[in-house]
Amino acid sequence: MKWVRRAAIIFLLAVALACVFAERLAPADYAHQFRDIPDAPASAAHWLGTDDLGRDRFSRVLHGTRISLLLAPAAALIASFLAAVVGGTAGFVGGALERAVMSGTDLFLSLPWFFLLITVRALMPLNVSPITSVIITFALLGCLGWAAAARVVCADARSLKNSDFALQARASGSSGYRLLRHHLLPNLRPVLYAQFWISIPVFILTEANLGILGLGVSEPLPSWGSLLRELEGYSSVTSNAWQFAPLLLFISVVSCFHLVVLDRELPA
Amino acid sequence: MSKRWFASLFVMVLTLGSATAQSGTELRFCLWSEPKTFNPLLVQDDSSETVRYLTGGVLVRLNRQTQQLEPELATAWKTSRDGRTITFALRQNVKFSDGTAFSAEDVAHTIQQMMDPNLHSPTGDSFRSGEGKVETKVLWADKIAILFPAPIAGLDKLFDQVAIMSAKSPKKERAVLGPYYVAEYKAGSHLNLERNPNYWKHDSSGHQLPYIDSVRLDIQQNRDIEILRLLRGEIHLVNSLNAEYFDKVIAEKPALVHDAGPSMDSEQIWFNQVASAPLPAYKKAWFGSTNFRRAISESINREDLSRVVFRGHARPATGPVSPGNQFWFNTRLQPHPFDQKAAMKRLEQDGFRVQNGALRDKDGNAVEFSVVTNAGNRYRERMATMIQQDLAGIGIKLHVVTLDFPSLIERIARTFNYEACLLGAVNIGLDPSEQMNIWLSSAENHQWNPGQKAPETAWEAEIDRLMRAQASELNEKKRKEYFDRVQEIAWEQEPFIYLVNRNALSAISTSVQNAHPVVLRPQVFWNIDRLSLGSEVAQK
C-alpha cells in the first residue's frame, strides 16, 4: 500500500503548494463579486464557476483551504497538547488526582459549549477584522476541544503505567520523570497522533456549523466551513456540479490525512 | 341531435361538478410549526393564524386582492364621527358549525373576552386606544354597537382579525363560523379541517361554499421536504417560497410557481443614533448626519441586491410602505438611485475626503464601522457582503457581524452597543396606524433611537405630529396626505435605509382552481371558500 500513501502525500503536497501560492494561482480576488454572473458554471475565466454572489469559486477554494489547513491543525495541536498534559498527568499519577481530573473533564464535556461559544462571540468587539475573527474561532475550538481526547489519553497512560515494561523500568530504579520521558510519552504518541488527526476534520466541520450561528469566519474571508455552507439545504444545490468542488477537496484532503497516518501507525 | 344533447348534458355535469361541493376532495398543504392555540383571540404564531383564517368567521373581511373591506357576518357597519363607536348590522339566520344560532350576543361575548386584561389577547391589543373600558351595546339580535374610550383610526379594518366565538355553545372556540372546523388534531403530525355544514356563504348559483370538502394541514418543519412533496404532487400548495425554492420549482414544474410582486416585507439598515450609546463621539456625529446616511444609501446598489441576492424576486425599496400596499404607498417617491459620485459630494459637504483609498472624516478618522445582522439568514448575510463591496467603492471599510438573535436584540434594544444593523420588517397590516410603534419618537421600536422623552430632532417631531394627526383623523384622504408626508420625511432623512421589498412567491398545484395568489397573507388560500380541486388531485 506504499503507492497509496505516496499518492496521498503527493496530493497533500500539491494542495499545500497551491495554498502557499494562492495569490499567484487565483485568477481573481477571492472577495471580488462578478455580479453579472452569479452561480456561473465552470469556464476559462472561472475554473470552478462562481458562487451565489459571483465570486470566483477557485480563488475562494484556494484561500479557504489555506485558512482551514493552517488553522484547523493549529487548533488540533492545542487540543492534543492540552489532552496530553491533562490526560497524561492524570493517568500517570493516578489515584485521587486522576479521579478529580477525570471528574473535571466529565464536567467540562457536559457543559453546553455551543451556547458558551455563542456567548463568547456576542461579547467580542464588533469591529474585528475577518482574519482576527477566524484566528479567535479556531483558538477557542482548540482550547475547548481537549476533554474527550484527554479521557482516551488518561486511560492509555494508566494502562501503560501498569504495563510490564513500566514495572520493570521502575524496578530497575528509573525515576518518575525518566519513566514518563523515555517510556510512557513515546508509547502515548500513537494515541495523540490519532486524536490530532481526528480533531482536524471535526474542527473544520465545527467551524462550518458555527458559521451558521455567527461565530465562524467573517465575510468576505473564505474557509472550508463557509464554502461548505453553499451546499446547505436542498434549495441551494443546483445542477452545477462545480458547486461540489469544495466538498470533494475537503473529503480528499481529510482522507489523504488518514491514509498517511494509518499507513504510519499500522504495523506492516 | 341526441348526440348534441348528450354533449350539452355532459358539459353541464362537468361545470356543476367543478362549481358545487366536491365530495371527498381534500386540499393538502403544510404548516411549518405546531399551532400554539385554537383560541382565535390568543393567536400569535403563523400556524395558529392559518387555522384561524380557515375556521374563523369575521364581521368584515379585507379582500386580499382588491385590498378593500367586504361584508361577511356584518352586512353593514358604520363608524361614528368621533371614531369611538362602530355599529354593525349582522347577517340573519347564521349558525355556528355545531348548529348554535349566531346573534349580536356572540359578538358582544367575543369583544368582552378579547378586551379582558386577564386574557392578554394579542388581537385585543390593536383595539386598546386609551384608558377606560370597551363597552358593547346589543341594540337588537342583529345589531350591535361597540364603544371605545378613544378614537381608533382604521377601526373597521381591525375586525378582519376578530373571529367571532359563540357565547352559548358548549364547544366554545371549537364552534366556528368560518368555512371549516377542526375535526382532528394529531400533535406533531397533522390537522384535519372539515367543511362547516352550516357555513352561511353561497356562490352566485346558490351552492353552499366552500367547494372543497376538507383541508389537511401536515405539520412539516423541513422546507426541503415540503418542496419535494409539492413536486411529487403530495401537497397542493406552498403559501410562501423563498427565491431559491422558487427557482428550484420553476426548473422542474414551471406551471406551479407564482410571483405576485413586491410583498409588504422590507429589508433595511439603520445606524445607531442613541445619544447614550457606547460609541466614540465622532461615529455618533457620522450616524447623526443626514448627509452621511444619504451618502451610504446612494452608495448601495439596490438593483444588484434584488437581482443577485433575491434572484430577481425583489424590488428596490422606497420607504416604509411597499408598492404592494395599493392605497398607502406614496407614488411620488422613487427608490434612491445608485450614485456614488453624488454620495461623495454629500460626504464632502460634511468634510469627508478620500486619502490613499480610504475615506476619512474632517478630523482624519478612517470611516470604518460594523453592521450586525442575525446569523443563519443567508439573504441578509449576502446583502451585507454586497453592501461591504459597494461601500468599499467610496473608501468605507464595513465589518459584517452575524449574531444569534438574542445577542442581536440585546445589543440593539438594551445595551445599544452596535453601530449599524441590517434587519427586515414584516408588515401584516396595511394601515399606517399599525406603524405607530415604529415612527413615534417615544416608541420602543423606533429602532435608531428608541424611547425618546421628547423628539431629539425637528424631523422626528414632525413625524410624531403627522402620525398622531393621521391616527385621529377619520377622513381617509387627509390621513393619506399626512402619511404621504411621513414617507417623504423618511425618504429625505433615511433613519432607515430601505433596501428591497421581497416579492410574494408561492406555488400551487395546477389542480387547484380559482387560485389567485396575492401579496397579502395568506397569499394563496385567501379565498379558501372559492377554491376547488380539478381532476389532478394530490396523491395520498
Short mmCIF file of C-alpha atoms in Angstrom, two decimals, chain B residues 17 20-30 54 180-185 189-195 210-219 229-230 233-237 508-513 525 528 531-540:
data_model
loop_
_atom_site.label_atom_id
_atom_site.label_comp_id
_atom_site.label_asym_id
_atom_site.label_seq_id
_atom_site.Cartn_x
_atom_site.Cartn_y
_atom_site.Cartn_z
CA GLY B 17 -69.18 19.26 -10.77
CA THR B 20 -70.56 22.60 -6.44
CA ALA B 21 -69.17 20.96 -3.36
CA GLN B 22 -66.75 18.26 -4.34
CA SER B 23 -67.47 15.12 -2.44
CA GLY B 24 -64.35 13.67 -0.85
CA THR B 25 -62.00 16.36 -2.13
CA GLU B 26 -59.17 17.27 0.18
CA LEU B 27 -56.78 20.19 -0.08
CA ARG B 28 -53.38 19.47 1.42
CA PHE B 29 -50.64 21.77 2.49
CA CYS B 30 -48.10 22.16 5.28
CA LEU B 54 -59.63 28.81 7.71
CA TYR B 180 -64.07 24.82 8.05
CA TYR B 181 -63.91 23.47 11.58
CA VAL B 182 -61.15 21.47 13.27
CA ALA B 183 -62.25 17.83 13.10
CA GLU B 184 -58.99 16.16 14.11
CA TYR B 185 -55.69 17.25 15.55
CA SER B 189 -48.48 15.15 12.68
CA HIS B 190 -51.47 16.89 11.12
CA LEU B 191 -54.78 18.70 11.43
CA ASN B 192 -57.91 17.77 9.57
CA LEU B 193 -60.37 20.53 8.89
CA GLU B 194 -63.83 19.51 7.70
CA ARG B 195 -66.32 21.64 5.83
CA PRO B 210 -66.71 26.02 0.40
CA TYR B 211 -66.25 23.81 -2.65
CA ILE B 212 -63.53 21.66 -1.14
CA ASP B 213 -64.66 19.07 1.41
CA SER B 214 -61.72 19.10 3.80
CA VAL B 215 -58.29 20.58 4.36
CA ARG B 216 -55.42 18.53 5.68
CA LEU B 217 -52.60 20.52 7.26
CA ASP B 218 -49.46 18.45 7.71
CA ILE B 219 -47.03 19.77 10.29
CA ARG B 229 -43.71 16.75 -1.54
CA LEU B 230 -45.09 19.55 -3.70
CA GLY B 233 -47.84 16.00 -6.00
CA GLU B 234 -48.44 15.04 -2.38
CA ILE B 235 -49.46 18.54 -1.34
CA HIS B 236 -51.30 21.19 -3.31
CA LEU B 237 -49.65 24.44 -2.34
CA ILE B 508 -49.86 25.96 -6.34
CA SER B 509 -50.75 22.70 -7.98
CA THR B 510 -52.42 23.09 -11.34
CA SER B 511 -55.32 21.03 -9.96
CA VAL B 512 -56.32 23.91 -7.66
CA GLN B 513 -58.83 26.11 -9.43
CA PHE B 525 -55.68 30.48 0.18
CA ILE B 528 -60.30 29.36 0.50
CA LEU B 531 -61.03 27.23 -4.28
CA SER B 532 -61.85 23.94 -5.92
CA LEU B 533 -59.90 20.91 -7.00
CA GLY B 534 -59.75 19.67 -10.55
CA SER B 535 -59.03 16.17 -11.76
CA GLU B 536 -55.38 16.17 -10.79
CA VAL B 537 -55.87 15.53 -7.08
CA ALA B 538 -52.85 15.15 -4.85
CA GLN B 539 -51.97 11.56 -4.13
CA LYS B 540 -52.18 10.29 -0.61
#
